[in-house]
mmCIF file of C-alpha atoms in Angstrom:
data_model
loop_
_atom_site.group_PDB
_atom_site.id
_atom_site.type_symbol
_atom_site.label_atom_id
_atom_site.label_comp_id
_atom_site.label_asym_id
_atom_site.label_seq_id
_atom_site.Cartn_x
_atom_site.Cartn_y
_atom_site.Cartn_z
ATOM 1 C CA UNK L 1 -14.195 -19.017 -7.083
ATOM 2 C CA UNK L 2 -14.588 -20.668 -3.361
ATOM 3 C CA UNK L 3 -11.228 -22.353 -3.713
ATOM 4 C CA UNK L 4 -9.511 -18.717 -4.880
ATOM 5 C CA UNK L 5 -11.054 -17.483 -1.701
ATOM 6 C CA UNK L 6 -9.974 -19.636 0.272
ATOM 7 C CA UNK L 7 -6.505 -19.042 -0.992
ATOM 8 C CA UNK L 8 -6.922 -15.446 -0.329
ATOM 9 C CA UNK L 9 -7.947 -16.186 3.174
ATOM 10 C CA UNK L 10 -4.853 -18.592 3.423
ATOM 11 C CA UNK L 11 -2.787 -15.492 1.918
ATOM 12 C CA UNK L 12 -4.019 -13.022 4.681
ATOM 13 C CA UNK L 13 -3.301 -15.082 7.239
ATOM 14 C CA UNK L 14 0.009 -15.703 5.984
ATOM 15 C CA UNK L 15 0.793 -12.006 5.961
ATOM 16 C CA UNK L 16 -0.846 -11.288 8.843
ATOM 17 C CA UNK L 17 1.344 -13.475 10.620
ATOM 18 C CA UNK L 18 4.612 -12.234 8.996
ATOM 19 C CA UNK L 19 3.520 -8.409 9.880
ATOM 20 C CA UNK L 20 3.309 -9.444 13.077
ATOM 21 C CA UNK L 21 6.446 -10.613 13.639
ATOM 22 C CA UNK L 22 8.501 -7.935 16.305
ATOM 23 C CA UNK L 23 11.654 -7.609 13.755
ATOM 24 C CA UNK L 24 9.167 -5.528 11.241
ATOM 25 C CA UNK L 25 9.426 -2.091 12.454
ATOM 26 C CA UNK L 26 5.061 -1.506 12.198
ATOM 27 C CA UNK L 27 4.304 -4.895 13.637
ATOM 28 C CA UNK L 28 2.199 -2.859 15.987
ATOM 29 C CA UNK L 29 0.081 -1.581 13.254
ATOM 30 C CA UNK L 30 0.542 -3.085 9.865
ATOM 31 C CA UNK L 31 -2.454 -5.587 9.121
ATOM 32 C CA UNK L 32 -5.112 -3.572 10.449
ATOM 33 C CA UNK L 33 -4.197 -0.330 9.340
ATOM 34 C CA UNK L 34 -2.951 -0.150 6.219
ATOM 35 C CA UNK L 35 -3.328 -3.921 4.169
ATOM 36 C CA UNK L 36 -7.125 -3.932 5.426
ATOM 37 C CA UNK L 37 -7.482 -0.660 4.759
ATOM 38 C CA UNK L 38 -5.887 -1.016 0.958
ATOM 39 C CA UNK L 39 -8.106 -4.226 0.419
ATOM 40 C CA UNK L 40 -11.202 -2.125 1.074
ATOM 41 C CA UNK L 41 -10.539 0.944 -0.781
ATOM 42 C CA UNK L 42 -9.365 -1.324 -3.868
ATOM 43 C CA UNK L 43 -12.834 -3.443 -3.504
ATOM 44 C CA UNK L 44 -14.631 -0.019 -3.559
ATOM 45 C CA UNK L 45 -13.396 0.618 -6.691
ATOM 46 C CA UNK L 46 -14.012 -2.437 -8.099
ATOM 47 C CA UNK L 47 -17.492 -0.999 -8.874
ATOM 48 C CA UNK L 48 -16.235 1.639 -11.457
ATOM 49 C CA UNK L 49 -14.229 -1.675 -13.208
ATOM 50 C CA UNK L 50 -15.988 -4.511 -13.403
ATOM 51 C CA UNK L 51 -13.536 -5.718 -15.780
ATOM 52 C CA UNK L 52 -10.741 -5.791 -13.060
ATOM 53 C CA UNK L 53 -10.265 -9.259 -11.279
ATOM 54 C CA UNK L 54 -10.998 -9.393 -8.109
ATOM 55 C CA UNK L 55 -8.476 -12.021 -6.956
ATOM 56 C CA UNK L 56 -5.669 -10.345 -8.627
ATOM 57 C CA UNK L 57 -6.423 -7.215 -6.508
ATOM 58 C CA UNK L 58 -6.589 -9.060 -3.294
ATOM 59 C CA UNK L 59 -3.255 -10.411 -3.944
ATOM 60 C CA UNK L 60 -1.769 -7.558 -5.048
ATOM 61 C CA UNK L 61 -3.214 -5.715 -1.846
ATOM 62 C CA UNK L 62 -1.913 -8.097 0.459
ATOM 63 C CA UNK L 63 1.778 -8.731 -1.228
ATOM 64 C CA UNK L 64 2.422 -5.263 -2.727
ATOM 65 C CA UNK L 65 4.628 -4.150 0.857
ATOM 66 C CA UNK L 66 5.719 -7.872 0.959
ATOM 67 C CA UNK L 67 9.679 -6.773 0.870
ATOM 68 C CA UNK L 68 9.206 -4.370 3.723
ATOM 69 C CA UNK L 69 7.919 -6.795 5.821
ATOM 70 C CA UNK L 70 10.453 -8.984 5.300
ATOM 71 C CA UNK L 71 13.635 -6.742 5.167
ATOM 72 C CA UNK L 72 12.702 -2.838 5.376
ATOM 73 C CA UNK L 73 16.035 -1.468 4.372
ATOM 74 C CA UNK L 74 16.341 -3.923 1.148
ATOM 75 C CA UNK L 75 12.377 -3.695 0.341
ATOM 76 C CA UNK L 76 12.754 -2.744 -2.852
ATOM 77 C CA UNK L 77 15.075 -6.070 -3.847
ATOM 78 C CA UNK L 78 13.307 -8.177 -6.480
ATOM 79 C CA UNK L 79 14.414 -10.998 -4.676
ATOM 80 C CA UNK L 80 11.714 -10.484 -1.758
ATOM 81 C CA UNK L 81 9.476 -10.535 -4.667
ATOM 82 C CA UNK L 82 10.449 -13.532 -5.605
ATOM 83 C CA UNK L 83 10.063 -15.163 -2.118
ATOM 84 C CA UNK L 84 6.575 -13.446 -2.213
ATOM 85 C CA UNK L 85 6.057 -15.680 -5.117
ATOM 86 C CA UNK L 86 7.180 -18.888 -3.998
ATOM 87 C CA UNK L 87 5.279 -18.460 -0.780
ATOM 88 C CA UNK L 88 2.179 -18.121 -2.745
ATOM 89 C CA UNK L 89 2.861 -21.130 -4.907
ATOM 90 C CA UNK L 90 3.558 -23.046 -1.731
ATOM 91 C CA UNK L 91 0.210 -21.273 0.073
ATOM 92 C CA UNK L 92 -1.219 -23.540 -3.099
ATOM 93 C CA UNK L 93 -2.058 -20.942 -5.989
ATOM 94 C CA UNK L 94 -1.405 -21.301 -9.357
ATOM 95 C CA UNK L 95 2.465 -20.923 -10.450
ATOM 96 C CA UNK L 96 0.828 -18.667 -13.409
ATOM 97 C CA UNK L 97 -1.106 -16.893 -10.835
ATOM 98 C CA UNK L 98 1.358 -16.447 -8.379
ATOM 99 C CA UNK L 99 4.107 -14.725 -11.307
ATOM 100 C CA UNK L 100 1.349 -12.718 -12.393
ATOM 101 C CA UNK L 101 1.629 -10.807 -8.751
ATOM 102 C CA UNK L 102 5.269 -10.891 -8.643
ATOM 103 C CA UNK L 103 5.772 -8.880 -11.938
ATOM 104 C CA UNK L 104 2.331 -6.843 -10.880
ATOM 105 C CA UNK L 105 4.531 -5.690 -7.623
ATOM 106 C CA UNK L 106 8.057 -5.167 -9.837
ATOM 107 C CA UNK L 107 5.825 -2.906 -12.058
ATOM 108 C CA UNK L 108 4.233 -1.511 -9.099
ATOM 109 C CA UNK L 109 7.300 -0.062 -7.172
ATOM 110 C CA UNK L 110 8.459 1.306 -10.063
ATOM 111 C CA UNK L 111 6.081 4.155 -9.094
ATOM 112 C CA UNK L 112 6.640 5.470 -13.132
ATOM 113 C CA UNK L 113 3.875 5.845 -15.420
ATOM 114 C CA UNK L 114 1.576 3.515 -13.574
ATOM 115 C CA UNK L 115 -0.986 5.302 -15.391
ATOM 116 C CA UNK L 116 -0.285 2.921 -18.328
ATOM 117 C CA UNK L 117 -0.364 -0.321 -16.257
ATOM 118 C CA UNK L 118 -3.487 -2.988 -16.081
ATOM 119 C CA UNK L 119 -6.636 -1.623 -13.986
ATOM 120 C CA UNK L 120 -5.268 -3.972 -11.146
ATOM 121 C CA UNK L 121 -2.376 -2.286 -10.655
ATOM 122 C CA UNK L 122 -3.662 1.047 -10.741
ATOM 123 C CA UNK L 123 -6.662 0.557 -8.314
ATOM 124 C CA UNK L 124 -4.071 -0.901 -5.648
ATOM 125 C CA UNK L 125 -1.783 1.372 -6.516
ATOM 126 C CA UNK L 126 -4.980 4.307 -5.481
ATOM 127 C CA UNK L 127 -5.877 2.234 -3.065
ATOM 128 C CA UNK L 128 -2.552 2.410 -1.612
ATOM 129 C CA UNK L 129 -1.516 6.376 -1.582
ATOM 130 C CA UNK L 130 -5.511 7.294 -0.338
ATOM 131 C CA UNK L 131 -5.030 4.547 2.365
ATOM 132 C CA UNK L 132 -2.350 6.794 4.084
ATOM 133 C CA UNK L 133 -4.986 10.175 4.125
ATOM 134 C CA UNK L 134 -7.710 7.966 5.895
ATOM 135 C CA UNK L 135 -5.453 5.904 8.626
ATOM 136 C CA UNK L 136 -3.807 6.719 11.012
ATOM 137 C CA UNK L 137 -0.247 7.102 9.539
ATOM 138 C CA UNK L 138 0.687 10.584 10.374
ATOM 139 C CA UNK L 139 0.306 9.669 13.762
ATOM 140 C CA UNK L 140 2.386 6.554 13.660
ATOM 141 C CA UNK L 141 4.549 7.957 11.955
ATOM 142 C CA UNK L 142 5.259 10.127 14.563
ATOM 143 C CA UNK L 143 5.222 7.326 17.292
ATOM 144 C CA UNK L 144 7.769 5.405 15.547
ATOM 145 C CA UNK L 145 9.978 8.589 14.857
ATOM 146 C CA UNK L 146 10.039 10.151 18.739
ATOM 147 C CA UNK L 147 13.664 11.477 18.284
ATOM 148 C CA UNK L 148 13.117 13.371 14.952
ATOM 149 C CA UNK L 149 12.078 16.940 14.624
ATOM 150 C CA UNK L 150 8.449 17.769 14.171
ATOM 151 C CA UNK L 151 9.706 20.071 10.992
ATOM 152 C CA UNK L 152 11.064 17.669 9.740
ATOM 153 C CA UNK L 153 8.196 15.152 10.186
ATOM 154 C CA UNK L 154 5.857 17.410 8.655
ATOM 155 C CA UNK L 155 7.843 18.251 5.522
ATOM 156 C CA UNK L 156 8.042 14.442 5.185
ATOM 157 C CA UNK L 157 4.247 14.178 5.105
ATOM 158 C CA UNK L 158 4.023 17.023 2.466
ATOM 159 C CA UNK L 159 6.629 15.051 0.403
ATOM 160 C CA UNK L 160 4.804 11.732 0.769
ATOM 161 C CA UNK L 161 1.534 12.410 0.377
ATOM 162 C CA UNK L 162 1.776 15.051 -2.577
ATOM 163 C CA UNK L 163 4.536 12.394 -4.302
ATOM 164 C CA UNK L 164 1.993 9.706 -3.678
ATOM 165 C CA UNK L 165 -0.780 11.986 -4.946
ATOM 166 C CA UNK L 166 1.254 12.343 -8.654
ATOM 167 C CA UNK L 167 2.514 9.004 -8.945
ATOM 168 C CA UNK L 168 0.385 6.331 -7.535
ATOM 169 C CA UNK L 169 -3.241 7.781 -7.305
ATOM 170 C CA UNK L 170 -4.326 6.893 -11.256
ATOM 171 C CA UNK L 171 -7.626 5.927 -10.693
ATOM 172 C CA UNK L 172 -9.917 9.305 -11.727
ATOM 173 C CA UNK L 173 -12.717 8.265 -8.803
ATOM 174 C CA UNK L 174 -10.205 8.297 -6.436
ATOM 175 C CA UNK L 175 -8.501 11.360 -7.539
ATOM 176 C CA UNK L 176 -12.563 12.729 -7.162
ATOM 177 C CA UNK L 177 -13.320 11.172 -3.783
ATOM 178 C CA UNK L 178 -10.265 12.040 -1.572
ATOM 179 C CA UNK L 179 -8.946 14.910 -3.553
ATOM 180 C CA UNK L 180 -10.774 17.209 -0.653
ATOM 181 C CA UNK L 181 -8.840 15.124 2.331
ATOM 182 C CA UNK L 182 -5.578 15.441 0.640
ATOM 183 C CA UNK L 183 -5.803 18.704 -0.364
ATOM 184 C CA UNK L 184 -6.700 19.333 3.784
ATOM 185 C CA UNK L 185 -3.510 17.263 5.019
ATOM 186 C CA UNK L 186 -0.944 18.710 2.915
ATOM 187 C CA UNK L 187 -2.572 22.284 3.242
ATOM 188 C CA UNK L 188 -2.315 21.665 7.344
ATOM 189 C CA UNK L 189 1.238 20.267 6.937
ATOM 190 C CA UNK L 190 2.201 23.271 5.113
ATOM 191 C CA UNK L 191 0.726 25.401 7.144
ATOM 192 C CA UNK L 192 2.348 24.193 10.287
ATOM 193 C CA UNK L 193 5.725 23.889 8.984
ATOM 194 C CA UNK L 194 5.174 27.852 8.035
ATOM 195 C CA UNK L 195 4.497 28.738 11.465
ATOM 196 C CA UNK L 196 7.529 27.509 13.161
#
């Protein structure tokens, strides 16, 4: 297990530095809030699944936005994936280990009946749509976007986080924990876009 975490030490830094990079439009913001915030929420779950492997949701933490930090518009392109996966062969994991993520992340953004998919997927997958209710997203959101209209922001947040809610959260104590928090956000985001 030492020499998988040093790989997964190797792997963060490796993103890090790639997030970091001033072409990626959240280089500001990236690493700290939002792939440290989905590696922690994923570990916390790891209590209710002890069957789930750890490494795998490391991994899958730190590659699952891969594409969009290499090429935002064309994120979605399996062939990002695939560059994921080479990079992680050449980072020195396991070829076996390394396609395991790869098709993990082309199930992943899918976004369709993840409900169905291994434990690993679905806790990053949770992991993922609760990280956005406890960051600071909204808000950077909003930096980033200074030209568009706050209406329009806001319906944007209602449209994210309640599509997020249905198709990514599949974990039940996640659904439990920060059902409260999104039920808040989108009920404030609603709210506000009624007023004006």
């Amino acid at each position: 297990m030492y020499a998988m975490d040093e790989l997964l030490n190797t792997l963060r830094a490796f993103i890090t530095e790639k997030a970091a990079e001033p072409a990626f439009v959240h280089h500001k913001w990236f690493t700290k809030w939002h792939l440290e915030i989905v590696e922690t929420l994923s570990k916390d779950m790891l209590k209710y699944y002890p069957e789930a492997d750890e490494a795998t949701i490391i991994a899958l933490a730190w590659m699952h936005d891969y594409g969009k930090i290499i090429d935002y518009d064309t994120q979605y392109d399996h062939a990002h994936i695939e560059a994921g996966r080479q990079e992680m062969i050449r980072l020195g994991f396991d070829e076996a280990f390394a396609t395991h993520i790869a098709e993990s992340i082309k199930i992943y953004d899918k976004k369709e009946h993840l409900e169905k998919e291994s434990i690993e997927i679905r806790i990053v997958s949770s992991a993922d749509a609760c990280s956005h209710l406890i960051g600071p997203f909204v808000s950077i959101y909003w930096q980033e976007n200074p030209d568009v209209p706050f209406e329009k922001i806001m319906q944007e947040n209602v449209r994210k986080f309640d599509g997020e809610w249905e198709a990514k959260v599949t974990i039940p104590e996640a659904k439990q924990a920060y059902r409260q928090l999104h039920d808040d956000v989108v009920f404030r985001a609603k709210g506000e876009i009624q007023r004006i």
